[in-house]
Amino acid sequence: MSIYHDLIDYLKESPLIIQILWIMTGLFIIIIIFLIFRLRSLRKGLRSKGRTIALYEKKYEAYLLNYLYSESDEEISASQKVIISQLKKSTKDPFIRKILLSLLVKLKQEVSGEISDSVQRLYFQIGLVDYAVARLYHKKWYVIAKGIRELNQFQVKAAHDDVMMHINHPRREVRKEMQLYMVNLFHAEGLNFLAQLEMQLSEWDQIQLLRVLQQLENQENLNIKSWLKSNNHSIVCFALKLAEIYSDIESIDEILKLLHHIEQRIRVESIRVLSVLNAVQAKYILKADIESRSTEEQIAFFAMMENLFDVSDESFISAYVDHPVFEIKVSALKILKVINRAKFDALKTESTDPHFLRIITFIEKN
Amino acid sequence: MLNYIFQILIDLFHYLFLVYTVSSIAFYLILTAISELETREYKRKNSYVNYKEIMSSSKSPSISIIAPAYNESLNIVENVRSLLSNHYVNYDVIIVNDGSKDDSLEKLISVYNLVPVDLLINEQIPTMPLRHGVFKSTNPAFEKLIVVDKENGGKSDALNTGLNISTSEFVACIDVDCLLLEDSLQKMIKPFLESTDKIVIAAGGVIRISNSCIVKDGKLHDVNFPTKLLEQGQILEYIRAFLLGRMAWSRLNGLLVISGAFGLFDKKLALKVGGYDRNTVGEDMELVVRMRGYMEEQKIDYRVAYIPDPLCWTEAPDSYKIFISQRNRWTRGTIETLKKHRNIGFNSKYNLLGMLSYPYWFFYERMAPIIEFVGIIYFGILIITDKIRWDYAFSFIILAYLFTVVFSLIALITEETTYNQYKKKGTGVKLVKIAFLEPFVIHPFVLYAAIKGNIDYYFNKKKKWGEMTRKGMTKA
């Protein structure tokens, strides 16, 4: 007790700053103790949560397998009805609902055919679809995004309008889920959302949409031409990618117009796509004003020329063999080698620049 | 009169120390709070992203992994195998053998069936010449591998060679001994592709320490907590720096450094600003500052992204000698970069970069060891002259120590609630123990290395990179 009193006396007699420092020290000690216990409970909690999840997973996996593999003449057997009712009750608990959902998703990915249809049916029967639809009206963006993803995984086409209302959601994560839902479930038709999309379609979104589209068997009805006219530049970029992937020759006229688009990125991409589509008209348009275009466009044009040149381009190409931009120079030399070998060979003797000669030698060999 | 002036100076000195201490604590607290918010947001945003979706797309942008290697014969074959096992679809691996004196090249040639190839290189950045040339594999299984053998020119020179050779849109510059997780490239490329309002110029990832971890077939098999206090202390340091510090700077878009161990860059921009600076040992920080400076000057909206996922695991020094040498180099790198770009500091033309990031790095990273050292000297003088107020000194020291412990514990809790890499039973106690011991087993050596780094910078200009002896990761 005397030590305690001595400490109190010492503090009382100390200057104010010392008193504050010791109070803060005491506070920090309490915080440290709290943090240590918090860390301990977190680690313990995470371990026990893992165990609980494993336990529930085992229990509900058994239910699901019983449901899926029970045979009956009726549409739904008595034992299946019991399981449905039990699972329906369980879904009231959000923790169990989450486990059940992850089990169903896992199952859906692993099985196919009738069993997959049964999983889908069960999803509706135990009322999980209602929770997912309800999520679409939640205040928090990540709840909405998860809801859309779930509806996508279980192919709930009926939620189209509820999902569509998030087309211009301020969070890109929600928009991305909405877009994937549309394309996954409604295929090419699903892309009609592009007409109403006001926000930017990021490269990440575009790549994911393309991945889904490329998996589809029927790729008709893609309205590429109209998307190429969009005021939303990101949609134009996406349409250019589609035109390239699907070799959409019908879009060439529209893409030619994009050679004069206000955004450089679109002009460069258009040149690249026109090259892939072998659109010779583009060559003549670009040859006429190539000098006034940016370096990126010039590089893209010369890459195109490697694909679309003919003998009549010799004088034009010859003017670029000394171009300061490496890519342009290399392209011009490659073309010249094919068009006029003698002229190309003569360059070796005319030049003393070692860098230039290195390029010539490389092109000569390859 | 003289005494009076002297007393005023001493008082001023005291107040400066007080302001410095209080402001640094305030900064730490603010950064911690921002980090917590940002980490939570990141986890939420990425909790349901399926990274497998993007890696299978033929439209994924191309990435070159550039890994400079100097005398890495011991682990080079395994390291390359690890780099080749990435799940991203559109990438290649460029190993730049920077004039190694050992048999690194011979080993690579033999294991990966390499043959010399003729390659037209656009030398946009001057580098040391090639030695044995460029090699590619005859085995289609290793078609993504390019090995460049060149004269020794240092890490920056090797990275610049990689930049010249790469034909990809993005370059991931890494240390060859780093173990990249299979989905690391997908996660790193995401911010570049996701951003629609700003151009992402670079992205950095969290570096984790692989000492004592088990590696199988070039993949991280089992995460273990090392037994040496030095290694444990560095693990805590890395968690604190990457999960609290950098995460907050990322939120503020004020990140000045991307670890040289693993960073992804927009190649066109990296080339435009001239690539890595060969005259600094802090080339990773210097490039980011230069790229940021360029974007500010061009008045282009940009962002340096940061990925808190543990994507890259690297071997940390396990001896104090190597540890001090490494930290010495980091200090010199920071001084060199800040000095080279001093026009940015406190310059409103550079916005947040000039008015916040640079001043923070200058005062709380570059000056911190000097101020601490001066404080220790002053403390010693007061003891010798018997002018010390032990009641003040003692309470301040205790408080500073407890603050460090609190900060470390918050970092550990963040780690537990996010990535939870050290799951094994008993590790929790070790983590708490090292939070208490770190100020004794790590910090004094960091301070010593930083002071030595300052001395070397000003008085030993010839000093460049220190030696890093590799032991290699534990194989299963």
Short mmCIF file of N, CA, C and O in Angstrom, two decimals, chain A residues 10 15 17-18 21-22 24-25 28-29 31-32 35-36 38-39 42-43 46-47 141-142 145-146 149 171-174 176-177 180 200-205 207-208 210-211 214 241 244-245 272 296 326-327 330 355 358-359 362-363 365-366, chain B residues 41 44-45 47-51 53-54 56-61 118-123 186 189-190 193-196 268 389 391-392 394-396 398-399 402-403 405-406 409-410 412-413 416-417 420 422-425 427-428 431-432 436:
data_model
loop_
_atom_site.label_atom_id
_atom_site.label_comp_id
_atom_site.label_asym_id
_atom_site.label_seq_id
_atom_site.Cartn_x
_atom_site.Cartn_y
_atom_site.Cartn_z
N TYR A 10 3.93 11.11 -5.41
CA TYR A 10 4.92 11.55 -6.41
C TYR A 10 4.22 12.25 -7.58
O TYR A 10 4.63 13.32 -8.02
N PRO A 15 5.26 18.05 -11.85
CA PRO A 15 4.70 19.08 -12.72
C PRO A 15 3.58 18.50 -13.59
O PRO A 15 3.52 17.28 -13.78
N ILE A 17 3.05 18.39 -16.75
CA ILE A 17 3.43 17.60 -17.93
C ILE A 17 3.76 16.15 -17.55
O ILE A 17 3.41 15.19 -18.25
N ILE A 18 4.44 16.00 -16.42
CA ILE A 18 4.77 14.64 -15.95
C ILE A 18 3.48 13.89 -15.62
O ILE A 18 3.33 12.71 -15.94
N LEU A 21 1.99 12.78 -18.79
CA LEU A 21 2.75 11.67 -19.38
C LEU A 21 2.43 10.36 -18.70
O LEU A 21 2.25 9.32 -19.35
N TRP A 22 2.33 10.40 -17.37
CA TRP A 22 2.04 9.14 -16.65
C TRP A 22 0.61 8.67 -16.87
O TRP A 22 0.34 7.48 -16.94
N MET A 24 -0.97 9.16 -19.63
CA MET A 24 -0.92 8.57 -20.97
C MET A 24 -0.26 7.19 -20.94
O MET A 24 -0.68 6.27 -21.65
N THR A 25 0.76 7.07 -20.12
CA THR A 25 1.41 5.75 -19.98
C THR A 25 0.40 4.72 -19.49
O THR A 25 0.32 3.60 -20.03
N PHE A 28 -1.91 3.87 -22.26
CA PHE A 28 -1.26 3.00 -23.26
C PHE A 28 -1.17 1.56 -22.75
O PHE A 28 -1.34 0.62 -23.52
N ILE A 29 -0.88 1.42 -21.46
CA ILE A 29 -0.80 0.05 -20.89
C ILE A 29 -2.17 -0.63 -21.03
O ILE A 29 -2.26 -1.79 -21.42
N ILE A 31 -4.46 0.10 -23.22
CA ILE A 31 -4.67 -0.18 -24.66
C ILE A 31 -3.91 -1.43 -25.07
O ILE A 31 -4.43 -2.30 -25.78
N ILE A 32 -2.66 -1.55 -24.60
CA ILE A 32 -1.84 -2.73 -24.96
C ILE A 32 -2.50 -4.01 -24.47
O ILE A 32 -2.61 -4.99 -25.21
N LEU A 35 -5.38 -4.71 -26.64
CA LEU A 35 -4.98 -5.19 -27.98
C LEU A 35 -4.48 -6.64 -27.93
O LEU A 35 -4.76 -7.42 -28.85
N ILE A 36 -3.75 -6.97 -26.86
CA ILE A 36 -3.25 -8.36 -26.76
C ILE A 36 -4.44 -9.32 -26.65
O ILE A 36 -4.49 -10.35 -27.32
N ARG A 38 -7.43 -8.74 -27.64
CA ARG A 38 -8.15 -8.69 -28.93
C ARG A 38 -7.47 -9.62 -29.94
O ARG A 38 -8.13 -10.37 -30.64
N LEU A 39 -6.15 -9.55 -29.97
CA LEU A 39 -5.39 -10.40 -30.89
C LEU A 39 -5.62 -11.87 -30.57
O LEU A 39 -5.83 -12.70 -31.46
N LEU A 42 -9.10 -12.85 -31.50
CA LEU A 42 -9.21 -12.91 -32.97
C LEU A 42 -8.66 -14.22 -33.50
O LEU A 42 -9.30 -14.91 -34.30
N ARG A 43 -7.46 -14.55 -33.03
CA ARG A 43 -6.82 -15.79 -33.50
C ARG A 43 -7.64 -17.00 -33.10
O ARG A 43 -7.85 -17.92 -33.89
N LEU A 46 -10.90 -17.00 -35.12
CA LEU A 46 -10.73 -17.43 -36.51
C LEU A 46 -10.60 -18.94 -36.59
O LEU A 46 -11.14 -19.58 -37.49
N ARG A 47 -9.84 -19.50 -35.60
CA ARG A 47 -9.68 -20.97 -35.59
C ARG A 47 -11.01 -21.65 -35.33
O ARG A 47 -11.39 -22.59 -36.01
N TRP A 141 -23.28 -0.96 -51.09
CA TRP A 141 -22.96 -1.38 -52.46
C TRP A 141 -22.48 -2.83 -52.53
O TRP A 141 -22.81 -3.55 -53.48
N TYR A 142 -21.71 -3.25 -51.53
CA TYR A 142 -21.14 -4.60 -51.63
C TYR A 142 -22.20 -5.68 -51.41
O TYR A 142 -22.06 -6.80 -51.89
N ALA A 145 -23.82 -5.88 -54.86
CA ALA A 145 -22.93 -6.59 -55.79
C ALA A 145 -22.98 -8.09 -55.55
O ALA A 145 -23.04 -8.88 -56.51
N LYS A 146 -22.96 -8.48 -54.28
CA LYS A 146 -23.00 -9.92 -53.97
C LYS A 146 -24.34 -10.52 -54.38
O LYS A 146 -24.40 -11.66 -54.85
N ARG A 149 -24.31 -11.04 -58.12
CA ARG A 149 -23.44 -12.18 -58.45
C ARG A 149 -24.16 -13.50 -58.19
O ARG A 149 -24.12 -14.43 -58.99
N ARG A 171 -20.93 2.79 -57.95
CA ARG A 171 -19.79 1.90 -57.67
C ARG A 171 -19.55 0.98 -58.87
O ARG A 171 -20.47 0.29 -59.34
N ARG A 172 -18.28 0.97 -59.30
CA ARG A 172 -17.96 0.16 -60.49
C ARG A 172 -18.14 -1.33 -60.23
O ARG A 172 -18.45 -2.09 -61.14
N GLU A 173 -17.98 -1.75 -58.97
CA GLU A 173 -18.12 -3.18 -58.64
C GLU A 173 -19.55 -3.64 -58.90
O GLU A 173 -19.77 -4.75 -59.39
N VAL A 174 -20.51 -2.79 -58.56
CA VAL A 174 -21.93 -3.14 -58.78
C VAL A 174 -22.20 -3.18 -60.29
O VAL A 174 -22.83 -4.11 -60.79
N LYS A 176 -20.14 -3.73 -62.66
CA LYS A 176 -19.49 -4.89 -63.28
C LYS A 176 -20.34 -6.15 -63.09
O LYS A 176 -20.55 -6.92 -64.03
N GLU A 177 -20.86 -6.35 -61.87
CA GLU A 177 -21.68 -7.53 -61.61
C GLU A 177 -22.94 -7.50 -62.46
O GLU A 177 -23.39 -8.52 -62.97
N LEU A 180 -22.07 -8.44 -66.05
CA LEU A 180 -21.81 -9.87 -66.20
C LEU A 180 -23.11 -10.67 -66.13
O LEU A 180 -23.28 -11.66 -66.84
N GLN A 200 -18.33 4.90 -67.53
CA GLN A 200 -17.28 4.31 -68.37
C GLN A 200 -17.21 2.79 -68.17
O GLN A 200 -17.37 2.29 -67.06
N LEU A 201 -16.94 2.11 -69.26
CA LEU A 201 -16.76 0.66 -69.20
C LEU A 201 -15.24 0.43 -69.16
O LEU A 201 -14.55 0.63 -70.16
N SER A 202 -14.75 0.05 -67.99
CA SER A 202 -13.29 -0.06 -67.84
C SER A 202 -12.73 -1.22 -68.67
O SER A 202 -13.47 -2.12 -69.06
N GLU A 203 -11.43 -1.18 -68.88
CA GLU A 203 -10.76 -2.27 -69.62
C GLU A 203 -11.01 -3.60 -68.91
O GLU A 203 -11.20 -4.64 -69.52
N TRP A 204 -10.98 -3.55 -67.58
CA TRP A 204 -11.21 -4.75 -66.77
C TRP A 204 -12.60 -5.32 -67.05
O TRP A 204 -12.77 -6.52 -67.26
N ASP A 205 -13.61 -4.42 -67.09
CA ASP A 205 -14.98 -4.86 -67.40
C ASP A 205 -15.05 -5.44 -68.81
O ASP A 205 -15.67 -6.48 -69.04
N ILE A 207 -12.73 -6.79 -70.68
CA ILE A 207 -12.07 -8.10 -70.81
C ILE A 207 -12.96 -9.21 -70.26
O ILE A 207 -13.09 -10.29 -70.85
N GLN A 208 -13.61 -8.92 -69.15
CA GLN A 208 -14.47 -9.94 -68.57
C GLN A 208 -15.71 -10.20 -69.43
O GLN A 208 -16.13 -11.35 -69.58
N LEU A 210 -15.86 -9.81 -72.65
CA LEU A 210 -15.39 -10.53 -73.85
C LEU A 210 -15.18 -12.00 -73.54
O LEU A 210 -15.49 -12.87 -74.36
N ARG A 211 -14.65 -12.26 -72.34
CA ARG A 211 -14.41 -13.65 -71.96
C ARG A 211 -15.73 -14.43 -71.96
O ARG A 211 -15.82 -15.53 -72.48
N GLN A 214 -17.05 -14.83 -75.59
CA GLN A 214 -16.30 -15.79 -76.40
C GLN A 214 -16.66 -17.24 -76.06
O GLN A 214 -16.40 -18.14 -76.83
N LYS A 241 -13.14 -3.85 -80.11
CA LYS A 241 -12.61 -5.17 -79.72
C LYS A 241 -13.52 -6.27 -80.27
O LYS A 241 -13.06 -7.29 -80.79
N GLU A 244 -13.05 -6.73 -83.94
CA GLU A 244 -11.80 -7.46 -84.22
C GLU A 244 -11.99 -8.96 -83.96
O GLU A 244 -11.67 -9.79 -84.82
N ILE A 245 -12.54 -9.28 -82.79
CA ILE A 245 -12.69 -10.69 -82.42
C ILE A 245 -13.60 -11.43 -83.40
O ILE A 245 -13.31 -12.55 -83.81
N ARG A 272 -5.63 -0.25 -85.86
CA ARG A 272 -5.23 -1.63 -85.57
C ARG A 272 -6.31 -2.63 -86.03
O ARG A 272 -6.01 -3.64 -86.67
N GLU A 296 1.83 7.75 -82.14
CA GLU A 296 1.16 6.47 -81.88
C GLU A 296 0.36 6.02 -83.09
O GLU A 296 0.38 4.84 -83.47
N PHE A 326 11.83 4.45 -84.15
CA PHE A 326 12.35 3.10 -84.39
C PHE A 326 11.31 2.20 -85.08
O PHE A 326 11.61 1.57 -86.10
N GLU A 327 10.11 2.15 -84.51
CA GLU A 327 9.09 1.23 -85.03
C GLU A 327 8.73 1.55 -86.48
O GLU A 327 8.55 0.65 -87.29
N VAL A 330 11.66 0.54 -88.80
CA VAL A 330 11.73 -0.92 -88.98
C VAL A 330 10.63 -1.39 -89.92
O VAL A 330 10.88 -2.18 -90.84
N HIS A 355 23.72 1.86 -85.99
CA HIS A 355 22.37 1.46 -85.53
C HIS A 355 21.50 1.09 -86.73
O HIS A 355 20.79 0.09 -86.72
N ARG A 358 22.60 -2.13 -88.20
CA ARG A 358 22.19 -3.26 -87.36
C ARG A 358 20.74 -3.66 -87.70
O ARG A 358 20.42 -4.84 -87.81
N ILE A 359 19.90 -2.65 -87.88
CA ILE A 359 18.49 -2.92 -88.22
C ILE A 359 18.42 -3.60 -89.60
O ILE A 359 17.73 -4.60 -89.78
N PHE A 362 19.54 -7.14 -89.42
CA PHE A 362 18.53 -7.98 -88.76
C PHE A 362 17.38 -8.31 -89.72
O PHE A 362 16.98 -9.47 -89.85
N ILE A 363 16.90 -7.27 -90.41
CA ILE A 363 15.76 -7.49 -91.32
C ILE A 363 16.19 -8.39 -92.49
O ILE A 363 15.42 -9.25 -92.94
N LYS A 365 18.28 -10.79 -92.39
CA LYS A 365 18.36 -12.20 -91.94
C LYS A 365 17.00 -12.79 -91.60
O LYS A 365 16.82 -13.99 -91.63
N ASN A 366 16.08 -11.94 -91.19
CA ASN A 366 14.82 -12.50 -90.68
C ASN A 366 13.64 -12.29 -91.62
O ASN A 366 13.61 -11.39 -92.39
N GLU B 41 -11.80 -1.50 -47.18
CA GLU B 41 -12.42 -1.22 -48.49
C GLU B 41 -11.86 -2.17 -49.56
O GLU B 41 -12.59 -2.73 -50.37
N ARG B 44 -13.17 -5.69 -49.14
CA ARG B 44 -14.57 -5.74 -49.55
C ARG B 44 -14.67 -5.78 -51.08
O ARG B 44 -15.40 -6.56 -51.66
N LYS B 45 -13.89 -4.91 -51.71
CA LYS B 45 -13.94 -4.78 -53.17
C LYS B 45 -13.46 -6.05 -53.87
O LYS B 45 -13.93 -6.38 -54.95
N SER B 47 -13.21 -9.20 -52.42
CA SER B 47 -13.55 -10.47 -51.79
C SER B 47 -14.21 -11.43 -52.76
O SER B 47 -14.17 -12.63 -52.57
N TYR B 48 -14.86 -10.91 -53.78
CA TYR B 48 -15.54 -11.84 -54.68
C TYR B 48 -15.08 -11.69 -56.13
O TYR B 48 -15.79 -12.05 -57.06
N VAL B 49 -13.90 -11.13 -56.30
CA VAL B 49 -13.37 -11.01 -57.67
C VAL B 49 -12.78 -12.36 -58.06
O VAL B 49 -11.99 -12.92 -57.32
N ASN B 50 -13.19 -12.83 -59.20
CA ASN B 50 -12.64 -14.09 -59.67
C ASN B 50 -11.48 -13.79 -60.62
O ASN B 50 -11.69 -13.45 -61.78
N TYR B 51 -10.28 -13.94 -60.09
CA TYR B 51 -9.11 -13.58 -60.90
C TYR B 51 -8.85 -14.57 -62.03
O TYR B 51 -8.10 -14.29 -62.95
N GLU B 53 -10.98 -15.32 -64.12
CA GLU B 53 -11.72 -14.83 -65.27
C GLU B 53 -10.82 -14.06 -66.23
O GLU B 53 -10.91 -14.20 -67.42
N ILE B 54 -9.98 -13.22 -65.67
CA ILE B 54 -9.18 -12.37 -66.55
C ILE B 54 -7.99 -13.10 -67.14
O ILE B 54 -7.58 -12.85 -68.26
N SER B 56 -7.71 -15.93 -68.33
CA SER B 56 -7.96 -16.79 -69.48
C SER B 56 -8.28 -15.99 -70.74
O SER B 56 -8.44 -16.54 -71.81
N SER B 57 -8.40 -14.69 -70.61
CA SER B 57 -8.79 -13.88 -71.75
C SER B 57 -7.60 -13.55 -72.64
O SER B 57 -6.56 -13.12 -72.17
N SER B 58 -7.82 -13.72 -73.95
CA SER B 58 -6.74 -13.40 -74.90
C SER B 58 -6.54 -11.90 -75.00
O SER B 58 -5.56 -11.42 -75.55
N LYS B 59 -7.47 -11.14 -74.48
CA LYS B 59 -7.39 -9.68 -74.54
C LYS B 59 -6.69 -9.09 -73.31
O LYS B 59 -6.62 -7.86 -73.17
N SER B 60 -6.20 -9.94 -72.42
CA SER B 60 -5.46 -9.43 -71.26
C SER B 60 -4.21 -8.73 -71.75
O SER B 60 -3.55 -9.22 -72.68
N PRO B 61 -3.86 -7.60 -71.17
CA PRO B 61 -2.66 -6.90 -71.65
C PRO B 61 -1.39 -7.69 -71.37
O PRO B 61 -1.33 -8.48 -70.43
N ASP B 118 18.55 -14.18 -82.49
CA ASP B 118 18.81 -12.84 -83.00
C ASP B 118 17.60 -11.98 -82.64
O ASP B 118 16.47 -12.31 -82.99
N LEU B 119 17.83 -10.90 -81.94
CA LEU B 119 16.72 -10.06 -81.50
C LEU B 119 17.02 -8.61 -81.85
O LEU B 119 18.11 -8.12 -81.56
N LEU B 120 16.06 -7.95 -82.44
CA LEU B 120 16.26 -6.53 -82.76
C LEU B 120 15.82 -5.71 -81.55
O LEU B 120 14.63 -5.66 -81.23
N ILE B 121 16.79 -5.12 -80.89
CA ILE B 121 16.47 -4.38 -79.66
C ILE B 121 16.45 -2.88 -79.94
O ILE B 121 17.40 -2.33 -80.50
N ASN B 122 15.37 -2.26 -79.52
CA ASN B 122 15.26 -0.81 -79.63
C ASN B 122 15.89 -0.21 -78.37
O ASN B 122 15.27 -0.14 -77.32
N GLU B 123 17.14 0.20 -78.50
CA GLU B 123 17.86 0.68 -77.31
C GLU B 123 17.44 2.10 -76.96
O GLU B 123 18.14 3.06 -77.22
N GLN B 186 -2.34 -10.98 -62.08
CA GLN B 186 -3.75 -10.58 -62.25
C GLN B 186 -4.10 -9.48 -61.25
O GLN B 186 -4.76 -8.51 -61.58
N ILE B 189 -2.31 -6.15 -62.14
CA ILE B 189 -2.74 -5.47 -63.37
C ILE B 189 -4.14 -4.85 -63.19
O ILE B 189 -4.50 -3.90 -63.90
N LYS B 190 -4.88 -5.39 -62.24
CA LYS B 190 -6.29 -4.95 -62.07
C LYS B 190 -6.44 -3.43 -61.96
O LYS B 190 -7.24 -2.84 -62.69
N LEU B 193 -6.29 -1.60 -65.26
CA LEU B 193 -7.39 -1.82 -66.19
C LEU B 193 -8.71 -1.28 -65.67
O LEU B 193 -9.64 -1.03 -66.43
N GLU B 194 -8.77 -1.13 -64.36
CA GLU B 194 -10.03 -0.75 -63.73
C GLU B 194 -10.27 0.75 -63.75
O GLU B 194 -11.41 1.21 -63.81
N SER B 195 -9.18 1.49 -63.71
CA SER B 195 -9.29 2.93 -63.58
C SER B 195 -9.77 3.56 -64.89
O SER B 195 -9.24 3.28 -65.96
N THR B 196 -10.78 4.42 -64.78
CA THR B 196 -11.28 5.08 -65.98
C THR B 196 -11.07 6.60 -65.91
O THR B 196 -11.06 7.28 -66.93
N LYS B 268 5.56 2.21 -71.35
CA LYS B 268 5.75 3.38 -72.21
C LYS B 268 6.20 4.58 -71.38
O LYS B 268 7.11 5.31 -71.76
N ARG B 389 16.79 15.68 -16.28
CA ARG B 389 15.62 15.57 -15.39
C ARG B 389 15.09 14.15 -15.58
O ARG B 389 14.37 13.86 -16.52
N ASP B 391 12.93 12.38 -14.15
CA ASP B 391 11.47 12.14 -14.13
C ASP B 391 10.87 12.39 -15.54
O ASP B 391 10.06 11.61 -16.03
N TYR B 392 11.35 13.44 -16.19
CA TYR B 392 10.88 13.74 -17.54
C TYR B 392 11.37 12.65 -18.53
O TYR B 392 10.59 12.08 -19.29
N PHE B 394 12.53 9.66 -18.11
CA PHE B 394 12.00 8.31 -17.91
C PHE B 394 10.58 8.19 -18.46
O PHE B 394 10.26 7.24 -19.18
N SER B 395 9.74 9.16 -18.12
CA SER B 395 8.35 9.06 -18.57
C SER B 395 8.23 9.19 -20.10
O SER B 395 7.41 8.51 -20.71
N PHE B 396 9.07 10.03 -20.69
CA PHE B 396 9.04 10.16 -22.15
C PHE B 396 9.49 8.87 -22.84
O PHE B 396 8.87 8.44 -23.82
N ILE B 398 9.44 5.80 -21.65
CA ILE B 398 8.41 4.75 -21.45
C ILE B 398 7.26 4.97 -22.44
O ILE B 398 6.79 4.03 -23.09
N LEU B 399 6.84 6.22 -22.55
CA LEU B 399 5.70 6.52 -23.42
C LEU B 399 6.03 6.21 -24.89
O LEU B 399 5.20 5.63 -25.60
N LEU B 402 5.97 2.47 -25.34
CA LEU B 402 4.61 1.92 -25.34
C LEU B 402 3.87 2.27 -26.64
O LEU B 402 3.11 1.46 -27.17
N PHE B 403 4.14 3.47 -27.15
CA PHE B 403 3.49 3.86 -28.41
C PHE B 403 3.92 2.92 -29.54
O PHE B 403 3.10 2.47 -30.34
N VAL B 405 4.88 -0.13 -29.26
CA VAL B 405 4.25 -1.44 -29.04
C VAL B 405 2.79 -1.39 -29.51
O VAL B 405 2.31 -2.30 -30.20
N VAL B 406 2.10 -0.31 -29.14
CA VAL B 406 0.69 -0.17 -29.55
C VAL B 406 0.58 -0.21 -31.08
O VAL B 406 -0.23 -0.93 -31.65
N LEU B 409 1.12 -3.66 -32.37
CA LEU B 409 -0.02 -4.54 -32.09
C LEU B 409 -1.19 -4.24 -33.03
O LEU B 409 -1.87 -5.17 -33.49
N ILE B 410 -1.40 -2.96 -33.34
CA ILE B 410 -2.47 -2.61 -34.30
C ILE B 410 -2.16 -3.24 -35.66
O ILE B 410 -3.03 -3.80 -36.32
N LEU B 412 -0.46 -5.93 -36.19
CA LEU B 412 -0.69 -7.38 -36.09
C LEU B 412 -2.18 -7.71 -36.16
O LEU B 412 -2.57 -8.70 -36.78
N ILE B 413 -2.98 -6.86 -35.53
CA ILE B 413 -4.44 -7.11 -35.57
C ILE B 413 -4.95 -6.92 -37.01
O ILE B 413 -5.76 -7.71 -37.49
N GLU B 416 -4.16 -9.98 -38.82
CA GLU B 416 -5.06 -11.09 -38.46
C GLU B 416 -6.42 -10.96 -39.15
O GLU B 416 -6.97 -11.94 -39.62
N THR B 417 -6.94 -9.72 -39.17
CA THR B 417 -8.29 -9.56 -39.72
C THR B 417 -8.31 -9.52 -41.24
O THR B 417 -9.38 -9.58 -41.84
N ASN B 420 -4.07 -12.83 -42.42
CA ASN B 420 -3.89 -13.93 -41.46
C ASN B 420 -2.92 -15.00 -41.98
O ASN B 420 -3.27 -16.16 -42.13
N TYR B 422 -0.01 -15.97 -40.57
CA TYR B 422 0.69 -16.77 -39.56
C TYR B 422 -0.33 -17.46 -38.66
O TYR B 422 -0.56 -17.07 -37.52
N LYS B 423 -0.93 -18.50 -39.21
CA LYS B 423 -2.09 -19.13 -38.57
C LYS B 423 -1.72 -20.11 -37.48
O LYS B 423 -2.52 -20.43 -36.62
N LYS B 424 -0.50 -20.62 -37.52
CA LYS B 424 -0.17 -21.76 -36.66
C LYS B 424 -0.26 -21.42 -35.18
O LYS B 424 0.04 -20.30 -34.77
N LYS B 425 -0.69 -22.42 -34.42
CA LYS B 425 -0.85 -22.24 -32.97
C LYS B 425 0.51 -21.90 -32.33
O LYS B 425 1.53 -22.49 -32.69
N THR B 427 2.08 -19.11 -32.67
CA THR B 427 2.70 -17.98 -33.37
C THR B 427 2.21 -16.65 -32.80
O THR B 427 2.95 -15.67 -32.77
N GLY B 428 0.95 -16.65 -32.32
CA GLY B 428 0.39 -15.43 -31.76
C GLY B 428 1.24 -14.89 -30.62
O GLY B 428 1.54 -13.69 -30.56
N LEU B 431 4.38 -13.43 -31.94
CA LEU B 431 4.15 -12.13 -32.58
C LEU B 431 4.06 -11.02 -31.53
O LEU B 431 4.63 -9.94 -31.71
N VAL B 432 3.34 -11.31 -30.44
CA VAL B 432 3.22 -10.31 -29.37
C VAL B 432 4.60 -10.07 -28.74
O VAL B 432 5.00 -8.92 -28.48
N PHE B 436 7.06 -6.46 -28.48
CA PHE B 436 7.72 -5.84 -27.31
C PHE B 436 9.24 -5.76 -27.49
O PHE B 436 9.88 -4.85 -26.99
#
